[in-house]
Tab-separated table of C-alpha atoms in Angstrom:
chain	number	residue	atom	x	y	z
N	751	MET	CA	0.000	0.000	0.000
N	752	ASN	CA	1.541	3.307	-1.134
N	753	ASN	CA	-0.832	5.512	0.837
N	754	PRO	CA	-1.428	3.755	4.176
N	755	LEU	CA	-3.876	5.154	6.695
N	756	VAL	CA	-2.162	6.557	9.787
N	757	SER	CA	-4.050	6.701	13.084
N	758	VAL	CA	-3.003	9.779	15.047
N	759	ILE	CA	-3.602	9.235	18.762
N	760	ILE	CA	-3.633	12.418	20.860
N	761	PRO	CA	-3.665	11.518	24.585
N	762	ASN	CA	-4.374	14.670	26.579
N	763	TYR	CA	-4.087	15.509	30.254
N	764	CYS	CA	-4.394	19.171	31.269
N	765	HIS	CA	-2.753	20.580	28.133
N	766	ALA	CA	-5.608	22.845	27.035
N	767	GLN	CA	-3.237	25.744	26.274
N	768	TYR	CA	-1.279	23.607	23.780
N	769	LEU	CA	-4.062	21.506	22.260
N	770	THR	CA	-4.986	23.848	19.430
N	771	GLN	CA	-1.389	24.027	18.200
N	772	ARG	CA	-1.045	20.255	18.541
N	773	ILE	CA	-4.214	19.412	16.642
N	774	GLU	CA	-3.686	22.045	13.962
N	775	SER	CA	-0.139	20.793	13.352
N	776	VAL	CA	-1.651	17.380	12.619
N	777	LEU	CA	-4.447	18.695	10.416
N	778	ASN	CA	-1.937	20.723	8.379
N	779	GLN	CA	0.153	17.709	7.357
N	780	THR	CA	1.122	17.439	3.707
N	781	TYR	CA	0.252	13.731	4.010
N	782	GLN	CA	-3.516	13.679	4.476
N	783	ASN	CA	-4.516	10.014	4.791
N	784	PHE	CA	-4.968	9.920	8.555
N	785	GLU	CA	-7.581	9.715	11.281
N	786	ILE	CA	-7.375	11.492	14.634
N	787	ILE	CA	-8.272	9.849	17.946
N	788	ILE	CA	-8.451	12.302	20.854
N	789	LEU	CA	-8.323	10.816	24.364
N	790	ASP	CA	-8.713	12.988	27.444
N	791	ASP	CA	-7.648	11.300	30.692
N	792	CYS	CA	-10.147	13.058	32.977
N	793	SER	CA	-8.298	16.401	32.940
N	794	PRO	CA	-9.144	18.356	36.135
N	795	ASP	CA	-8.987	21.738	34.387
N	796	ASN	CA	-12.575	22.982	34.754
N	797	GLY	CA	-13.467	21.964	31.225
N	798	ALA	CA	-10.652	23.871	29.515
N	799	SER	CA	-9.405	20.811	27.589
N	800	ARG	CA	-12.931	19.782	26.651
N	801	ALA	CA	-13.658	23.254	25.285
N	802	VAL	CA	-10.733	22.989	22.877
N	803	ILE	CA	-11.395	19.382	21.909
N	804	GLU	CA	-15.061	19.977	21.161
N	805	LYS	CA	-14.117	22.536	18.500
N	806	TYR	CA	-12.902	19.595	16.428
N	807	ARG	CA	-15.937	17.369	16.805
N	808	GLY	CA	-17.315	16.846	13.335
N	809	ASN	CA	-13.964	17.367	11.606
N	810	SER	CA	-13.681	14.778	8.847
N	811	HIS	CA	-10.325	13.561	10.179
N	812	VAL	CA	-11.524	13.073	13.769
N	813	SER	CA	-12.851	9.535	14.235
N	814	HIS	CA	-13.020	9.355	18.056
N	815	ILE	CA	-13.240	11.752	20.972
N	816	ILE	CA	-13.232	9.970	24.322
N	817	TYR	CA	-13.236	11.454	27.823
N	818	ASN	CA	-12.267	9.138	30.683
N	819	GLU	CA	-14.617	9.375	33.669
N	820	THR	CA	-11.687	8.551	35.976
N	821	ASN	CA	-7.985	9.071	35.440
N	822	SER	CA	-6.249	5.958	34.071
N	823	GLY	CA	-3.077	6.642	36.065
N	824	SER	CA	-0.895	5.781	33.064
N	825	THR	CA	-0.251	7.460	29.741
N	826	PHE	CA	0.736	4.022	28.430
N	827	LYS	CA	-2.775	2.696	29.069
N	828	GLN	CA	-4.036	5.590	26.979
N	829	TRP	CA	-1.629	4.608	24.197
N	830	ASN	CA	-3.029	1.092	24.239
N	831	LYS	CA	-6.617	2.361	24.196
N	832	GLY	CA	-5.847	4.514	21.173
N	833	VAL	CA	-4.226	1.660	19.280
N	834	ASN	CA	-7.220	-0.580	19.936
N	835	LEU	CA	-9.543	2.108	18.552
N	836	SER	CA	-7.386	2.788	15.508
N	837	LYS	CA	-8.082	1.691	11.951
N	838	GLY	CA	-4.747	2.655	10.418
N	839	GLU	CA	-1.889	0.445	9.329
N	840	TYR	CA	0.429	2.762	11.237
N	841	CYS	CA	-0.070	4.750	14.420
N	842	TRP	CA	1.392	7.976	15.750
N	843	ILE	CA	1.238	9.002	19.429
N	844	ALA	CA	1.041	12.785	19.039
N	845	GLU	CA	1.518	14.011	22.597
N	846	SER	CA	-0.884	16.829	23.433
N	847	ASP	CA	1.728	19.469	24.333
N	848	ASP	CA	4.014	18.861	21.340
N	849	PHE	CA	3.710	19.979	17.711
N	850	CYS	CA	5.341	19.124	14.400
N	851	GLU	CA	6.408	20.220	10.950
N	852	PRO	CA	3.853	19.851	8.108
N	853	SER	CA	6.141	17.304	6.425
N	854	PHE	CA	6.363	14.997	9.477
N	855	LEU	CA	4.003	12.264	8.276
N	856	GLU	CA	4.972	12.485	4.618
N	857	THR	CA	8.641	12.015	5.490
N	858	LEU	CA	8.240	9.124	7.940
N	859	VAL	CA	5.635	7.285	5.870
N	860	SER	CA	7.922	7.451	2.838
N	861	HIS	CA	10.665	5.782	4.869
N	862	VAL	CA	8.518	2.958	6.250
N	863	LEU	CA	7.550	2.224	2.640
N	864	THR	CA	11.145	2.368	1.403
N	865	TYR	CA	12.756	-0.068	3.848
N	866	PRO	CA	11.779	-3.689	4.620
N	867	ASN	CA	9.585	-4.699	7.551
N	868	VAL	CA	9.776	-1.407	9.459
N	869	SER	CA	8.126	-1.510	12.867
N	870	ILE	CA	9.283	1.985	13.978
N	871	ALA	CA	10.323	5.098	12.083
N	872	TYR	CA	11.385	8.109	14.109
N	873	CYS	CA	13.011	11.491	13.667
N	874	ILE	CA	14.904	13.974	15.841
N	875	PRO	CA	12.669	15.725	18.372
N	876	GLN	CA	13.717	19.343	18.676
N	877	PHE	CA	13.414	20.662	22.240
N	878	VAL	CA	11.406	23.792	22.977
N	879	ASP	CA	10.433	25.365	26.280
N	880	LYS	CA	6.867	25.752	27.554
N	881	ASN	CA	6.475	28.869	25.396
N	882	GLY	CA	7.672	27.116	22.236
N	883	THR	CA	11.085	28.806	22.203
N	884	LEU	CA	13.925	26.719	20.788
N	885	ILE	CA	16.320	25.195	23.324
N	886	ARG	CA	19.170	22.705	22.907
N	887	PRO	CA	19.354	22.700	19.076
N	888	VAL	CA	19.976	19.237	17.634
N	889	GLN	CA	22.180	18.590	14.606
N	890	GLU	CA	20.426	17.320	11.479
N	891	SER	CA	21.679	15.024	8.736
N	892	GLU	CA	20.425	14.108	5.270
N	893	VAL	CA	21.163	10.391	5.594
N	894	PRO	CA	18.560	8.100	7.223
N	895	GLU	CA	19.754	5.083	9.187
N	896	PHE	CA	18.229	1.627	8.756
N	897	ILE	CA	18.737	-0.567	11.824
N	898	LYS	CA	17.791	-4.191	12.265
N	899	GLY	CA	15.393	-4.515	15.175
N	900	ASP	CA	17.573	-6.938	17.141
N	901	ASP	CA	20.559	-4.613	16.792
N	902	PHE	CA	18.479	-1.620	17.879
N	903	VAL	CA	17.547	-3.443	21.092
N	904	ARG	CA	21.126	-4.476	21.850
N	905	THR	CA	22.448	-0.990	21.060
N	906	PRO	CA	21.156	1.439	22.215
N	907	MET	CA	17.893	0.319	23.834
N	908	SER	CA	19.567	-1.997	26.336
N	909	TYR	CA	21.020	1.029	28.145
N	910	THR	CA	18.989	4.060	27.060
N	911	ASN	CA	15.794	5.140	25.321
N	912	ALA	CA	16.787	6.160	21.802
N	913	VAL	CA	13.235	7.234	20.941
N	914	TRP	CA	13.320	10.311	23.146
N	915	ASN	CA	9.764	11.382	22.464
N	916	ALA	CA	6.717	9.399	21.300
N	917	SER	CA	5.589	12.356	19.176
N	918	ALA	CA	8.646	11.833	16.966
N	919	ALA	CA	7.731	8.293	15.843
N	920	ILE	CA	5.227	6.284	13.861
N	921	PHE	CA	4.867	2.531	14.263
N	922	LYS	CA	3.084	-0.466	12.800
N	923	LYS	CA	-0.228	-1.203	14.515
N	924	GLU	CA	-0.177	-4.922	13.718
N	925	TYR	CA	2.924	-5.401	15.841
N	926	VAL	CA	1.557	-3.490	18.824
N	927	LEU	CA	-1.354	-5.925	18.943
N	928	GLU	CA	1.154	-8.797	19.140
N	929	ILE	CA	3.601	-7.531	21.776
N	930	ASP	CA	3.598	-8.151	25.522
N	931	LYS	CA	1.361	-5.559	27.203
N	932	CYS	CA	3.730	-5.314	30.186
N	933	TYR	CA	4.662	-1.763	29.130
N	934	MET	CA	1.338	-0.613	30.582
N	935	ASP	CA	2.513	-1.660	34.057
N	936	TYR	CA	5.171	1.075	34.069
N	937	VAL	CA	4.754	4.686	35.184
N	938	ALA	CA	8.142	6.097	34.093
N	939	ALA	CA	9.928	3.852	31.570
N	940	GLY	CA	6.996	2.229	29.777
N	941	ASP	CA	7.903	3.988	26.543
N	942	ARG	CA	11.339	2.360	26.494
N	943	MET	CA	9.752	-1.054	27.057
N	944	PHE	CA	7.197	-0.314	24.323
N	945	TRP	CA	9.801	0.660	21.709
N	946	SER	CA	12.022	-2.296	22.615
N	947	LEU	CA	9.170	-4.776	22.222
N	948	LEU	CA	8.204	-3.208	18.896
N	949	ALA	CA	11.795	-3.250	17.609
N	950	LYS	CA	11.936	-7.003	18.194
N	951	LYS	CA	9.019	-7.422	15.767
N	952	GLY	CA	10.665	-5.680	12.811
N	953	ASN	CA	13.258	-3.082	11.859
N	954	VAL	CA	13.845	0.577	12.696
N	955	VAL	CA	14.457	3.645	10.548
N	956	TYR	CA	15.985	6.739	12.101
N	957	VAL	CA	15.433	9.941	10.125
N	958	PRO	CA	17.874	12.607	11.433
N	959	LYS	CA	15.606	15.541	10.586
N	960	ARG	CA	13.986	17.983	13.040
N	961	LEU	CA	10.352	17.284	12.232
N	962	SER	CA	8.835	17.158	15.718
N	963	TRP	CA	8.935	19.701	18.537
N	964	PHE	CA	9.223	18.306	22.065
N	965	ARG	CA	8.009	20.695	24.749
N	966	GLN	CA	9.954	20.848	28.008
N	967	HIS	CA	8.222	22.235	31.095
N	968	GLY	CA	9.813	23.690	34.204
N	969	ASN	CA	8.097	21.095	36.410
N	970	GLU	CA	8.905	17.963	34.441
N	971	VAL	CA	7.509	14.741	35.942
N	972	SER	CA	10.259	12.494	34.550
N	973	PRO	CA	13.196	14.029	36.507
N	974	ALA	CA	11.163	13.769	39.718
N	975	LYS	CA	10.546	10.071	39.092
N	976	LYS	CA	14.248	9.583	38.469
N	977	ARG	CA	15.186	11.389	41.694
N	978	GLN	CA	12.772	9.123	43.578
N	979	GLY	CA	14.381	6.019	42.062
N	980	ILE	CA	11.244	4.997	40.181
N	981	THR	CA	12.855	5.276	36.742
N	982	GLY	CA	15.943	3.359	37.882
N	983	HIS	CA	13.880	0.450	39.184
N	984	GLU	CA	11.818	0.332	36.008
N	985	ASP	CA	14.936	0.479	33.827
N	986	TYR	CA	16.228	-2.493	35.794
N	987	ARG	CA	12.986	-4.380	35.150
N	988	ILE	CA	13.436	-3.747	31.433
N	989	LEU	CA	17.017	-5.017	31.416
N	990	SER	CA	15.936	-8.084	33.391
N	991	TYR	CA	13.182	-8.709	30.812
N	992	MET	CA	15.739	-8.487	27.995
N	993	GLU	CA	18.074	-10.881	29.805
N	994	GLN	CA	15.345	-13.391	30.629
N	995	HIS	CA	14.133	-13.440	27.015
N	996	GLY	CA	17.643	-13.920	25.596
N	997	TRP	CA	17.801	-10.589	23.792
N	998	LEU	CA	21.300	-9.801	25.083
N	999	SER	CA	24.549	-11.677	25.406
N	1000	TRP	CA	26.221	-11.718	28.831
N	1001	LEU	CA	28.735	-9.091	27.715
N	1002	GLU	CA	25.975	-6.865	26.323
N	1003	SER	CA	24.213	-7.125	29.664
N	1004	ILE	CA	27.418	-6.196	31.506
N	1005	ARG	CA	27.843	-3.179	29.218
N	1006	ALA	CA	24.292	-2.027	30.002
N	1007	ARG	CA	24.847	-2.449	33.751
N	1008	HIS	CA	28.135	-0.547	33.504
N	1009	ILE	CA	26.437	2.415	31.781
N	1010	TYR	CA	23.580	2.495	34.277
N	1011	LEU	CA	25.950	2.201	37.228
N	1012	LEU	CA	27.944	5.202	35.997
N	1013	ASP	CA	24.750	7.230	36.024
N	1014	VAL	CA	23.598	5.946	39.417
N	1015	GLU	CA	26.983	6.753	40.965
N	1016	THR	CA	26.742	10.429	39.972
N	1017	PHE	CA	23.024	11.279	39.885
N	1018	GLN	CA	21.520	13.322	42.729
N	1019	TYR	CA	18.683	11.242	44.192
N	1020	ASP	CA	16.275	12.425	46.871
N	1021	ASN	CA	18.306	10.506	49.451
N	1022	SER	CA	21.385	8.276	49.642
N	1023	SER	CA	19.414	5.118	50.373
N	1024	ILE	CA	17.881	5.272	46.880
N	1025	ARG	CA	21.348	5.342	45.308
N	1026	GLN	CA	22.562	2.415	47.416
N	1027	GLU	CA	19.482	0.355	46.586
N	1028	LEU	CA	20.007	0.945	42.876
N	1029	LEU	CA	23.747	0.213	43.078
N	1030	ASP	CA	22.958	-3.116	44.717
N	1031	GLN	CA	20.305	-3.881	42.126
N	1032	TRP	CA	22.483	-3.141	39.089
N	1033	SER	CA	25.401	-5.166	40.524
N	1034	PHE	CA	23.466	-8.439	40.501
N	1035	GLY	CA	21.913	-7.870	43.906
N	1036	GLY	CA	25.219	-6.617	45.312
N	1037	ARG	CA	26.841	-10.008	44.650
N	1038	PHE	CA	29.149	-8.769	41.870
N	1039	PRO	CA	31.841	-6.110	42.516
N	1040	ILE	CA	30.939	-2.874	40.762
N	1041	GLY	CA	34.567	-2.251	39.862
N	1042	LEU	CA	34.702	-5.601	38.072
N	1043	ILE	CA	31.556	-4.783	36.087
N	1044	HIS	CA	33.173	-1.520	34.948
N	1045	PHE	CA	36.423	-3.286	34.038
N	1046	ILE	CA	34.777	-6.055	31.988
N	1047	ALA	CA	32.490	-3.587	30.209
N	1048	LYS	CA	35.356	-1.258	29.296
N	1049	CYS	CA	37.355	-4.182	27.891
N	1050	TYR	CA	34.354	-5.312	25.854
N	1051	MET	CA	33.688	-1.820	24.529
N	1052	ALA	CA	37.346	-1.366	23.603
N	1053	TYR	CA	37.215	-4.681	21.721
N	1054	LEU	CA	34.099	-3.536	19.821
N	1055	ARG	CA	35.829	-0.296	18.823
N	1056	ARG	CA	38.831	-2.190	17.472
N	1057	VAL	CA	36.615	-4.565	15.488
N	1058	THR	CA	34.525	-1.794	13.925
N	1059	SER	CA	37.584	0.309	13.057
N	1060	ARG	CA	39.140	-2.408	10.916
């Protein structure tokens, strides 16, 4: 199919002031074969979100508008709800406070059609502040990168989340219906689990173009969850899942633990007990010397550099 339907899922929670820009940036896409599914997770904003959303009821692109009667407690549950409602071959989680370039869908759809068995195609998310002002400019490139799904999981997803922002990616619906729904059990790192599971179903295309704008707020939830240790524990659950399912070799697992330990050793948590708990967790329950993990990982990484430089 050269013109696949894309289901655009807009999960909103208290982003009334950004919703118009978000929705309009979708409606103004140069690629027009899409439906829009708007999901409001019981926003306690005195009807402000509903007032914006209702302006789009009756728009030919809008197929669903759903208001939760109670808050789901998880953006990832909203993702799953949207996918189950969708009719498209591909889906796009267009976060309610972000926006995008008019060429976003046209560019990513062209790449999923160009390369074989693509489960995820994503671009560079350009950071902006709450007012939409550019911050932390990201370097672009003209050359897309095709990555086998298994390789994408081993590097970089085993030790970081390469898909920084859901708004910057489209993905194949069929594969979401097949993957483990464990990502919905997370409150901080569910997106990393989601992308990893999807990558194992197909291949990944990275388009190094600034096509999506990722809004950063002064009171970000994610850093707070990291300071509380929530993100660290969930990242550990993800690595354990990868290990248990044979996605990583022992040395790849050691490399991932080494990278996480470096971060844990220097990050400022809410208290020292959180750091110690995470250090114990990442060092095989405290049974493996941290220094030895670092040494083995550095040797392995040096070996990989020598091999790839030949």
